[in-house]
Coordinates of C-alpha atoms in Angstrom, one line a residue:
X1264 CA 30.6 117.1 72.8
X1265 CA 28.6 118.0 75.8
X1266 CA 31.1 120.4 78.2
X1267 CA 31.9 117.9 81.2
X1268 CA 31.4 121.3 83.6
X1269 CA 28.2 122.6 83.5
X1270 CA 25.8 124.9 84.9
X1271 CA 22.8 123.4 87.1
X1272 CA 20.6 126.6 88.3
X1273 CA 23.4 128.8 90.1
X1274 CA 25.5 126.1 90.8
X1275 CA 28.4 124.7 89.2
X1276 CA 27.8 120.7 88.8
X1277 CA 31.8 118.2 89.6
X1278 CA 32.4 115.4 87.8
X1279 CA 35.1 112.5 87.5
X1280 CA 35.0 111.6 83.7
X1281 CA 36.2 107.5 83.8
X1282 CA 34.3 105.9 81.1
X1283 CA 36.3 107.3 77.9
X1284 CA 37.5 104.4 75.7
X1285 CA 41.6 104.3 75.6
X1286 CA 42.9 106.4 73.6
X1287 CA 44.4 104.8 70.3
X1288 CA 47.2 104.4 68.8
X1289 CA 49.4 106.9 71.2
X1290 CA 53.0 106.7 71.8
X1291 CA 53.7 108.3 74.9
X1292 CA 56.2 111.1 73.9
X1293 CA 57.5 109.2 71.3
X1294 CA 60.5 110.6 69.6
X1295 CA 61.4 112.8 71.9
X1296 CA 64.7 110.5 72.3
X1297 CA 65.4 110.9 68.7
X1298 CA 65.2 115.0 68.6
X1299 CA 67.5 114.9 71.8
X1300 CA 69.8 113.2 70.2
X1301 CA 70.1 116.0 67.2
X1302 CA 70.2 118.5 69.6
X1303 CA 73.4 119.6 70.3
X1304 CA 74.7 122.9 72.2
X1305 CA 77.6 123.8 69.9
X1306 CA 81.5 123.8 71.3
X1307 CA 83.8 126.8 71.1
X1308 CA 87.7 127.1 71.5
X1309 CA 89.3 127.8 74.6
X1310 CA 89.6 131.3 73.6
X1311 CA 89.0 134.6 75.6
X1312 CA 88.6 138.0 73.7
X1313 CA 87.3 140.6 76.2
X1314 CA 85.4 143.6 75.0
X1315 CA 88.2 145.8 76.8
X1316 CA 90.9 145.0 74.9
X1317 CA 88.8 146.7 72.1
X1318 CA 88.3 149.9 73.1
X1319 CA 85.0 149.0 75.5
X1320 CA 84.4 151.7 78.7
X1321 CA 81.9 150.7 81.1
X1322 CA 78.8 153.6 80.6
X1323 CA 80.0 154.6 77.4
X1324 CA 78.9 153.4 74.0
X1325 CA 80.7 149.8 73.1
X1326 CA 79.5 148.9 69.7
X1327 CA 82.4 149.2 68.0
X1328 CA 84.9 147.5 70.6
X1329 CA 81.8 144.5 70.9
X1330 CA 82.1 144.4 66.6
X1331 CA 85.8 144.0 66.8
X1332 CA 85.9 141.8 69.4
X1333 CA 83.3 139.1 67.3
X1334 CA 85.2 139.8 64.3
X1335 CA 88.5 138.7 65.8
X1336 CA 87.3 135.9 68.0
X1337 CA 85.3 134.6 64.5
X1338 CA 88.8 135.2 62.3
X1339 CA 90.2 133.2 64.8
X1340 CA 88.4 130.2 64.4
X1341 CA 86.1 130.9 67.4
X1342 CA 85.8 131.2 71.0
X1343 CA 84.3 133.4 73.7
X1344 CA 84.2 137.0 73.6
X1345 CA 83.7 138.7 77.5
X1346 CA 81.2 141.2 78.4
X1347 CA 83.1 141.3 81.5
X1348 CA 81.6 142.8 85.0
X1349 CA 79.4 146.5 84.8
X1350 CA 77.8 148.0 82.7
X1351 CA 77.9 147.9 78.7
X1352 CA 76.5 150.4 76.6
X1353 CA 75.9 149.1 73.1
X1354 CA 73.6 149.0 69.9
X1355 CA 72.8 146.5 68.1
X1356 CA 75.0 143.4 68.5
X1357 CA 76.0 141.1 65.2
X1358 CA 77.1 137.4 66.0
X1359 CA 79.3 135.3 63.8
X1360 CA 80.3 131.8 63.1
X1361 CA 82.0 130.2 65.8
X1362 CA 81.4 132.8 68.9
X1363 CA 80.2 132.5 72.1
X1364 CA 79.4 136.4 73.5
X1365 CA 79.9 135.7 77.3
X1366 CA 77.5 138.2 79.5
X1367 CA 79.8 137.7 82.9
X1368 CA 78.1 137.3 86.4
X1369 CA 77.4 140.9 87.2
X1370 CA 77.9 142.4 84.0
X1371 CA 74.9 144.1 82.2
X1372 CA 74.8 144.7 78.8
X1373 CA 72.4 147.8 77.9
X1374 CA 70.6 148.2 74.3
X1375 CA 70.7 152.0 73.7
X1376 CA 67.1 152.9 72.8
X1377 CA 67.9 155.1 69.6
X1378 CA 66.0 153.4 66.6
X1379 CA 69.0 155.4 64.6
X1380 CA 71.1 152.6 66.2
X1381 CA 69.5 150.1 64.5
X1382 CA 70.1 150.8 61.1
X1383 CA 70.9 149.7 58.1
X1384 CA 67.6 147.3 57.9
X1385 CA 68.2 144.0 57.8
X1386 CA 66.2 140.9 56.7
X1387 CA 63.9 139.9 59.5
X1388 CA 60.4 138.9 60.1
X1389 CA 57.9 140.8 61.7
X1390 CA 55.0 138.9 63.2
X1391 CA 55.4 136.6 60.9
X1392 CA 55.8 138.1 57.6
X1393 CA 59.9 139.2 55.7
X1394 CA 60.9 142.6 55.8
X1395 CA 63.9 144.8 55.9
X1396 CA 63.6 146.6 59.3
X1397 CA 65.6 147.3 62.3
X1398 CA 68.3 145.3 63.0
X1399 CA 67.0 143.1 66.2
X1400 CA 68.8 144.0 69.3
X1401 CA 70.8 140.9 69.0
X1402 CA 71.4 139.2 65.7
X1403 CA 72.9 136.4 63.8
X1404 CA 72.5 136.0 60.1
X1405 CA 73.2 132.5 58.3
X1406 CA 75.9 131.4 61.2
X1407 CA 76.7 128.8 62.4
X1408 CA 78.0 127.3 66.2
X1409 CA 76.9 130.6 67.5
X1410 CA 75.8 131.2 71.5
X1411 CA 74.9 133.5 74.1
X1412 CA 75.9 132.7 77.2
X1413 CA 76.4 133.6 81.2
X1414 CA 74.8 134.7 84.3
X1415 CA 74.7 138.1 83.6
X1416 CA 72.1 140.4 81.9
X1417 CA 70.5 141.7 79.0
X1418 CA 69.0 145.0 79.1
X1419 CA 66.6 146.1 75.8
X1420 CA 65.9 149.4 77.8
X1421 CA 62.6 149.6 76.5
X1422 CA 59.9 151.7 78.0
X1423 CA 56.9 153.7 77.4
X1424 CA 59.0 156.6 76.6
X1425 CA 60.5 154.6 73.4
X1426 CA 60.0 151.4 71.9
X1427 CA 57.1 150.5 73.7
X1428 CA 55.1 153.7 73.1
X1429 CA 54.6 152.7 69.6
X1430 CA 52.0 149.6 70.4
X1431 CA 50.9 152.1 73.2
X1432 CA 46.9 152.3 72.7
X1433 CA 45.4 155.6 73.2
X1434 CA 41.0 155.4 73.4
X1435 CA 39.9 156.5 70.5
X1436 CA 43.4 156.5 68.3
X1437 CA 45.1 153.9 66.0
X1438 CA 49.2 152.8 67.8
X1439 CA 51.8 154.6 66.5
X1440 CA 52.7 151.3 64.3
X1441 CA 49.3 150.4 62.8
X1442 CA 49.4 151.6 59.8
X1443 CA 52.4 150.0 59.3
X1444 CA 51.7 146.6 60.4
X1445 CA 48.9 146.9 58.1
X1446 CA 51.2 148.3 55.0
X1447 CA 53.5 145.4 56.1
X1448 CA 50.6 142.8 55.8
X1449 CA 49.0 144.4 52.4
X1450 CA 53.0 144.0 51.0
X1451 CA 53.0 140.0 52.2
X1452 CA 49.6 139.4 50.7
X1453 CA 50.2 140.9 47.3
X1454 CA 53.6 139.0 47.2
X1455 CA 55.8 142.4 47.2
X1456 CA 59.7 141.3 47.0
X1457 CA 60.6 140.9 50.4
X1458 CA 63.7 143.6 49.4
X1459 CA 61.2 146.0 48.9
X1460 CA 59.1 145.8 51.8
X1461 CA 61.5 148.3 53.6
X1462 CA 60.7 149.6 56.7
X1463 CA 63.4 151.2 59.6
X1464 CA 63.9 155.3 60.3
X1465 CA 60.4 156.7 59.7
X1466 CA 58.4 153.8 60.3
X1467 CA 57.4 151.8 63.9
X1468 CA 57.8 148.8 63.5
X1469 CA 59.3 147.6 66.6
X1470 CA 62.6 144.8 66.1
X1471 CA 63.3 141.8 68.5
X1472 CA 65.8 141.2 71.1
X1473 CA 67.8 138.5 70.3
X1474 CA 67.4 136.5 66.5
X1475 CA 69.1 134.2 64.5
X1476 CA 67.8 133.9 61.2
X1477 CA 68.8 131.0 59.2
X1478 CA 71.4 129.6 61.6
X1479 CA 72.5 126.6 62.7
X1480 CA 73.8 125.3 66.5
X1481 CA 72.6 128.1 68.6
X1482 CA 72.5 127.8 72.2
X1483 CA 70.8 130.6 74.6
X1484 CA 71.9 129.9 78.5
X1485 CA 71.7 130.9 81.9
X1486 CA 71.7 134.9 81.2
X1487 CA 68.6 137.2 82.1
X1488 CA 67.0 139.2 79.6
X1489 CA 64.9 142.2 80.6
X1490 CA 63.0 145.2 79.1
X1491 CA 62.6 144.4 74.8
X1492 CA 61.1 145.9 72.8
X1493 CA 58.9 143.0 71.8
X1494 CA 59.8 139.5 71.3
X1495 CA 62.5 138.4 73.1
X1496 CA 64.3 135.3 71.7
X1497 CA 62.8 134.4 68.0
X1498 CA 64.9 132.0 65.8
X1499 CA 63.6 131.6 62.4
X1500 CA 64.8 128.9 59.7
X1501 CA 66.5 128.0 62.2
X1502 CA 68.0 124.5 63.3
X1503 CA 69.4 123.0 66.3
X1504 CA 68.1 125.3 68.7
X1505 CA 68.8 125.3 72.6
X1506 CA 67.5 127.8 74.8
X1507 CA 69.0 126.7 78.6
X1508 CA 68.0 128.4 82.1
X1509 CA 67.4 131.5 81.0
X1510 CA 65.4 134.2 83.3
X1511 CA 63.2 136.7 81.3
X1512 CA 61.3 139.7 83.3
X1513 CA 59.8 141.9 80.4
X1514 CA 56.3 143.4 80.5
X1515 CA 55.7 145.6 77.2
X1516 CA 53.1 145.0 74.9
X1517 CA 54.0 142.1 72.7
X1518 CA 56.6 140.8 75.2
X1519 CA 56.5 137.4 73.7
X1520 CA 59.3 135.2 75.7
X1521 CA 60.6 132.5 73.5
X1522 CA 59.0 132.1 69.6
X1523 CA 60.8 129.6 67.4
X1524 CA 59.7 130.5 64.2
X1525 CA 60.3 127.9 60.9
X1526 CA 62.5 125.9 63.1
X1527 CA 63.7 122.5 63.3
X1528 CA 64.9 120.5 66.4
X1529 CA 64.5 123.0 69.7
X1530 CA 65.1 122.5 73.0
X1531 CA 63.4 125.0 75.8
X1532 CA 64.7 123.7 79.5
X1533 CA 64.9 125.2 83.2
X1534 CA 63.5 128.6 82.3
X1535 CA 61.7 131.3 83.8
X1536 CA 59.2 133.6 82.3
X1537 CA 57.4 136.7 83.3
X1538 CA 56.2 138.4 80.0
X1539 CA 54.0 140.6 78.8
X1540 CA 52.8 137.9 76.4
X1541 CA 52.7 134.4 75.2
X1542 CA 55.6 133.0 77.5
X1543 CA 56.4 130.3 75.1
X1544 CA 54.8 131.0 71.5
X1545 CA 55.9 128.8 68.5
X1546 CA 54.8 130.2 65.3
X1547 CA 55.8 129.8 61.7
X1548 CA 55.0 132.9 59.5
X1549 CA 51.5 134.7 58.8
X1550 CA 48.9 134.7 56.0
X1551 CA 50.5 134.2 52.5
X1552 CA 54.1 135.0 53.6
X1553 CA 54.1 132.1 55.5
X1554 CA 52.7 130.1 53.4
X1555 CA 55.5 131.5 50.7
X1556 CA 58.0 130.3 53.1
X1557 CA 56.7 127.3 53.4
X1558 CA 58.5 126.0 56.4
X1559 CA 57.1 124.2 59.5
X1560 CA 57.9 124.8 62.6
X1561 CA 59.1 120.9 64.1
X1562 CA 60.2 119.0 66.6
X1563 CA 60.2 120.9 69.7
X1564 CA 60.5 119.8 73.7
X1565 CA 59.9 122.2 76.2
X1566 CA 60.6 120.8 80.1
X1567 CA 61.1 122.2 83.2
X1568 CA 59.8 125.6 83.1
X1569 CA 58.1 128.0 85.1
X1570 CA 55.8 130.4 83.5
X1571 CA 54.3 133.1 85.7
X1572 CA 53.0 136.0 83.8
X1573 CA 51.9 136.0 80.9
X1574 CA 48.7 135.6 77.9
X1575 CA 49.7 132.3 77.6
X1576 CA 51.7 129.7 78.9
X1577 CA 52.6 127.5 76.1
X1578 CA 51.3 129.0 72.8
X1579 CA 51.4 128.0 69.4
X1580 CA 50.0 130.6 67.1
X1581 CA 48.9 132.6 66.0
X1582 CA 51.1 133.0 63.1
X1583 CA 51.2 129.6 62.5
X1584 CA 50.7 129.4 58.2
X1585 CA 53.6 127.3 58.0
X1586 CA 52.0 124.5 60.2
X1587 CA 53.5 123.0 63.2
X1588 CA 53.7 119.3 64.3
X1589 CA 55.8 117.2 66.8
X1590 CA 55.7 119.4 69.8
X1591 CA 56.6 118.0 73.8
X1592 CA 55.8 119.9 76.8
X1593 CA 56.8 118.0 80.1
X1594 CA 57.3 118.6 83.6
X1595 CA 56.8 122.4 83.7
X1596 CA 55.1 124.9 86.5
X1597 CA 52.7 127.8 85.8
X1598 CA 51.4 129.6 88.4
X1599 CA 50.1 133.5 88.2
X1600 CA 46.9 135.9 89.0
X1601 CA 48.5 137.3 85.3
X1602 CA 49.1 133.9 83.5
X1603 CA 45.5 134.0 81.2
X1604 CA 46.3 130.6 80.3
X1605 CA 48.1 127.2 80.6
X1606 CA 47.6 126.0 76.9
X1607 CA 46.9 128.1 74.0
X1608 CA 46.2 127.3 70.4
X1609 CA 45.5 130.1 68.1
X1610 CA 45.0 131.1 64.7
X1611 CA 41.7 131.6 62.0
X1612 CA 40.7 131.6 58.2
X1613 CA 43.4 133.6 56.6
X1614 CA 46.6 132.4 59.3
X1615 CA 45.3 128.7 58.2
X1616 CA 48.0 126.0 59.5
X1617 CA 48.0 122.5 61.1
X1618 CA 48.8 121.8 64.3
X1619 CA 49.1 118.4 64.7
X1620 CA 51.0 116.3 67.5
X1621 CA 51.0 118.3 70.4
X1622 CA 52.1 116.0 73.7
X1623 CA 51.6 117.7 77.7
X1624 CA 52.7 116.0 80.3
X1625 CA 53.0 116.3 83.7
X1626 CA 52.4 120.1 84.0
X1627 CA 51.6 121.4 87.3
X1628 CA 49.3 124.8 87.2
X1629 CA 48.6 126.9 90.5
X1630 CA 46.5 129.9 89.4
X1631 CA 45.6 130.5 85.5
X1632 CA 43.0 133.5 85.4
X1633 CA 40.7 132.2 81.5
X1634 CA 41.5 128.7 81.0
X1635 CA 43.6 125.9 81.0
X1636 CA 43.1 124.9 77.5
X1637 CA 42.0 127.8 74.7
X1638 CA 41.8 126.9 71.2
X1639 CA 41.2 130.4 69.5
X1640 CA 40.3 129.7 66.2
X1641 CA 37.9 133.2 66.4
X1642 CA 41.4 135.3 66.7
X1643 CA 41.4 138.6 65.0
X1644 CA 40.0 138.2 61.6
X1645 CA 38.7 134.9 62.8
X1646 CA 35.9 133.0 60.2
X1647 CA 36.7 135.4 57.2
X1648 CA 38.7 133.8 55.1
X1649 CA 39.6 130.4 52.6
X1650 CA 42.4 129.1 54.7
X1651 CA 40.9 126.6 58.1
X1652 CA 42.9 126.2 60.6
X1653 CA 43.4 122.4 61.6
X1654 CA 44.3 121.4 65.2
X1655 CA 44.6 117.5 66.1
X1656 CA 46.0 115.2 68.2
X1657 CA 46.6 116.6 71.1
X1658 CA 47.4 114.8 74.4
X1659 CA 47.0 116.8 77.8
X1660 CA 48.2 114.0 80.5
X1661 CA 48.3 114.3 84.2
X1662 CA 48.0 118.1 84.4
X1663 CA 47.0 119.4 88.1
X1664 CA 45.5 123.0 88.7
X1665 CA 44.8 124.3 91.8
X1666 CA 42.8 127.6 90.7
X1667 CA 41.4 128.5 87.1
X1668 CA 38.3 130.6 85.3
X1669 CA 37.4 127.4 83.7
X1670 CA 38.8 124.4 82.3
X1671 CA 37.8 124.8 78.7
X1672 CA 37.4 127.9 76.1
X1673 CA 37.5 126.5 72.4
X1674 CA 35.9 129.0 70.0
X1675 CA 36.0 127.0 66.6
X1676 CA 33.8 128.1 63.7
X1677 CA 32.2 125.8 60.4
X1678 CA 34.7 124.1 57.9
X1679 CA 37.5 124.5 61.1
X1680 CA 39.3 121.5 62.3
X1681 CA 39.5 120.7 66.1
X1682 CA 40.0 116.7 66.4
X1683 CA 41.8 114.3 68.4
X1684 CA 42.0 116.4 71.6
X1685 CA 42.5 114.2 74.4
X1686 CA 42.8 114.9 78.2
X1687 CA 43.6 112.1 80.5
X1688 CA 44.3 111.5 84.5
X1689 CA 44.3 115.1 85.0
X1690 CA 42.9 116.8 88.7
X1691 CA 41.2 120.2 87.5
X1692 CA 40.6 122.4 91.0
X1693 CA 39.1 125.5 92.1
X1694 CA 37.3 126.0 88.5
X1695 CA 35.2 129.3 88.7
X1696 CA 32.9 128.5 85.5
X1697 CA 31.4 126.4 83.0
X1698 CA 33.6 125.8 79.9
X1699 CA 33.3 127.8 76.4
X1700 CA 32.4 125.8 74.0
X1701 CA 31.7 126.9 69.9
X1702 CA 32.4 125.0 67.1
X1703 CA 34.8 122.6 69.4
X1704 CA 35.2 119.6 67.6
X1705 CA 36.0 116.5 69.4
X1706 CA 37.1 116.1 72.6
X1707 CA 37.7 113.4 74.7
X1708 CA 38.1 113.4 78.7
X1709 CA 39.4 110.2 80.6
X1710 CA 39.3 110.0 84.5
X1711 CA 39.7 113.7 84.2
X1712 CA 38.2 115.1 88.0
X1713 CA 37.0 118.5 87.7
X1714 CA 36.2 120.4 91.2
X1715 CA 34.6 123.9 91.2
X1716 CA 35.2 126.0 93.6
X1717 CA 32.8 126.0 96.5
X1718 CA 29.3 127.6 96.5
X1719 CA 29.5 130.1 99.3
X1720 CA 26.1 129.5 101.5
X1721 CA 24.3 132.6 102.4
X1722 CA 23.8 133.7 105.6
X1723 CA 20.2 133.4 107.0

C-alpha cells in the first residue's frame, strides 16, 4: 500500500482519501453490550473494620494491624476495611475474599521501599513469564469479590535511590536486573517448573503495585496511585475486571499504567494516566511461558480516558503469546509533548500472538510526539525467530489529532501478518512527516483527511 502522506521534493503533499470501498462485514462495536452485561463491580457488607482498631499508628509501620484487619473483615463474611485519614506505613498488603480496603479521602497509604518487606516470594509474572518473586505491593491470590477503593492514595515510594535504580541504565553497563531478566527468560524457554524459577532477596527483579492473580470480581476505583516500582495495576487469569476513575502519576522506567494480563471481561473507564510507559498495555504472557499458559487476553472496553504521558496510549504488546482478540476503545483523550503514541501494537518472531478485533472510536488526540498508529512487529528481537505475529482487523473510526510526527509507523517483516487495518472519517492535523512503512500489510483509508503542518516560506 502506497503511504497516503508522502514526500514531494521538501514538501509534505495533503490528501482527503474518499474512494476506499466500505469496509465489510463490520459490526460497529458489536458486543460490547454483551461484555457489559458480565461485568459486574462486586458488592460488600455494610461492614467497617478500621486499620486503628488493629494496632495501626499513622507514620509507623501498619502491616500487621492492615493483615488483621483483612483477616477479620474476610472471617466475617466481608466488608470494608478503612485506611482512614494520614498517613499509613505499610509493606506489602494481601487481599482476601470478600474485602473492600477503603483508601479514605486524605489518607495515604505508603509502600515501605525495603525489598526485605516483600518476602516470602510469591507466584507472579514478570513481564510475562511465572516466577516466585517479590510479593507485588498489593496482592490478591485466587479471591474472589475483592476491591480497592476511595479517593485517597497509593504511595509505591519508588525512586532512583531504590526500586527504580535497578532498570536504571548506566552508558556502557548492563541494569542492575539484566541478568536476571535474562536468567528469568532462559528458565521460561527451557520449561523450568515455575516453583523453581525463584527469584526475591538477592536478585532485581522489580514486583508490581497492585495484582490479582487468578481472581475473580475485582474492582479498582477512584484512588490515586503514584511512585511503583513498575507496573502499576496487572491482573492476570483474571476475570471480571473493573478498573473505575482512577488517577495514576508514576514516571519510573517500566511505569506501565494498567496491563490486564490473561484476562477475561475488563472494564477501564474515567481514568487518568501519566506513566512512564504504555498507559494502557494489554498483554498475555511472553515467548514459550505464554504460550504454556495458554490464555488469551479477551473482551476488553476501555472509554473515557485521558492519557497524557506516556510510550503509548493504548498498547497491546508486547508480551502478547497468549493472543488477544475483542478489544473496544471509545471516547478517550490523549494529549502530551511525552505521549510517543496514540495506538500501539507490538510484538515479533519469538512473542508470536494474534491480535485480532481491535475497535477505536471516537478518540480525540492533541499532541502525540511518533505516531498515531505503530505496529512494531521489529521490537527487540524482532525477525529472529519461528513464531509471526498476526495483527488483523482493526478499525480506527473518527479519530481527530491536532499535532503528531506522522500518522503511520508500521515496521512489519516477511511471513508477518498485518491485515484488515482500517481507518475511516478520521481528521489527521499538524502531521510533521511522511509515514513509516516496512513490511505493512494492508491498509485501508476511507475519507481519512491528512493536513501537514505548514511549510514555513523563507524570507527573501
Amino acid at each position: 500500500m502506497a503511504s497516503p502522506l508522502t514526500l514531494a521534493g521538501t514538501h509534505l503533499l495533503a490528501f482527503i482519501l474518499l474512494a476506499a470501498p466500505a469496509f465489510g462485514g463490520e459490526r460497529p462495536n458489536a458486543g460490547t453490550a454483551e461484555i457489559l452485561a458480565r461485568i459486574k463491580a462486586p458488592q460488600f457488607p455494610e461492614r467497617d473494620f478500621s486499620i486503628t482498631d488493629f494496632g495501626a499508628t499513622v507514620d509507623a509501620d501498619c502491616s500487621a494491624a492492615i493483615s488483621k484487619a483483612i483477616a477479620a473483615c474476610n472471617a466475617a463474611g466481608g466488608g470494608r476495611v478503612i485506611v482512614p485519614k494520614g498517613v499509613w506505613l505499610t509493606g506489602p498488603v494481601t487481599l482476601k475474599s470478600h474485602v473492600n480496603l477503603r483508601i479514605s479521602d486524605g489518607a495515604t497509604l505508603r509502600f515501605i521501599p525495603a525489598p526485605e518487606k516483600y518476602m516470602p516470594v510469591v507466584l507472579t509474572r514478570f513481564e510475562g513469564i511465572e516466577c516466585m518473586n517479590f510479593s507485588p505491593l498489593l496482592y490478591a491470590y485466587g479471591q474472589e469479590d475483592i476491591a480497592v477503593t476511595g479517593t485517597g492514595t497509593l504511595d509505591g515510594a519508588a525512586s532512583l535511590e531504590n526500586w527504580w535504580a535497578w532498570c536504571a541504565k548506566t552508558s556502557g553497563k548492563e541494569t542492575m536486573q539484566t541478568a536476571d531478566r535474562r536468567q528469568l527468560d532462559q528458565e521460561g524457554s527451557a520449561g523450568t517448573p515455575v516453583e523453581q524459577r525463584v527469584f526475591g532477596l538477592g536478585h532485581f527483579l522489580r514486583p508490581n503495585f497492585i495484582q490479582p492473580y487468578k481472581c475473580a470480581n475485582v474492582l479498582i476505583e477512584g484512588v490515586t496511585i503514584i511512585n511503583s516500582p513498575m507496573w502499576e495495576i496487572h491482573p492476570v487469569l483474571s476475570t471480571n475486571v473493573t478498573v473505575r476513575g482512577v488517577k495514576i502519576r508514576s514516571l519510573g522506567v517500566n511505569n506501565d499504567g494498567c496491563d490486564p494480563e490473561s484476562c477475561r471481561d475488563v472494564l477501564i473507564e474515567d481514568c487518568v494516566f501519566q506513566t512512564g510507559d504504555d498507559c494502557i498495555a494489554i498483554k498475555s504472557g511472553r515467548n514459550n511461558d505464554g504460550r504454556r499458559v495458554g490464555v488469551p487476553t479477551e473482551n476488553v472496553i476501555i472509554r473515557r480516558c485521558a492519557m497524557k504521558d506516556g510510550h503509548g496510549g493504548v498498547t497491546i504488546g508486547s508480551e502478547i503469546s497468549g493472543d488477544c482478540r475483542h478489544v473496544f476503545v471509545e471516547d478517550c483523550q490523549m494529549d502530551s509533548p511525552s505521549l510517543e503514541r496514540a495506538f500501539r501494537f507490538k510484538s515479533n518472531a519469538v512473542r508470536g500472538g494474534v491480535i485480532e478485533d481491535v475497535s477505536v472510536r471516537g478518540v480525540q488526540v492533541g499532541r502525540v510526539a511518533r505516531a498515531l498508529l505503530s505496529v512494531e512487529f521489529d521490537y527487540e528481537e524482532g525477525a529472529n525467530g519461528p513464531f509471526k505475529p498476526v495483527l488483523r482487523d482493526v478499525r480506527i473510526e473518527n479519530v481527530t489529532s491536532e499535532s503528531s510526527g506522522r500518522v503511520l509507523a508500521i515496521t512489519g517483516f516477511p511471513g508477518a501478518v498485518i491485515e484488515g487495518v482500517r481507518l475511516r472519517d478520521c481528521v489527521f492535523r499538524g502531521v510533521e512527516a511522511a509515514d513509516l512503512l516496512k513490511n505493512a500489510g494492508t491498509i485501508e483509508f476511507q475519507n481519512v483527511t491528512i493536513e501537514p503542518v505548514p511549510v514555513k516560506k523563507e524570507k527573501k
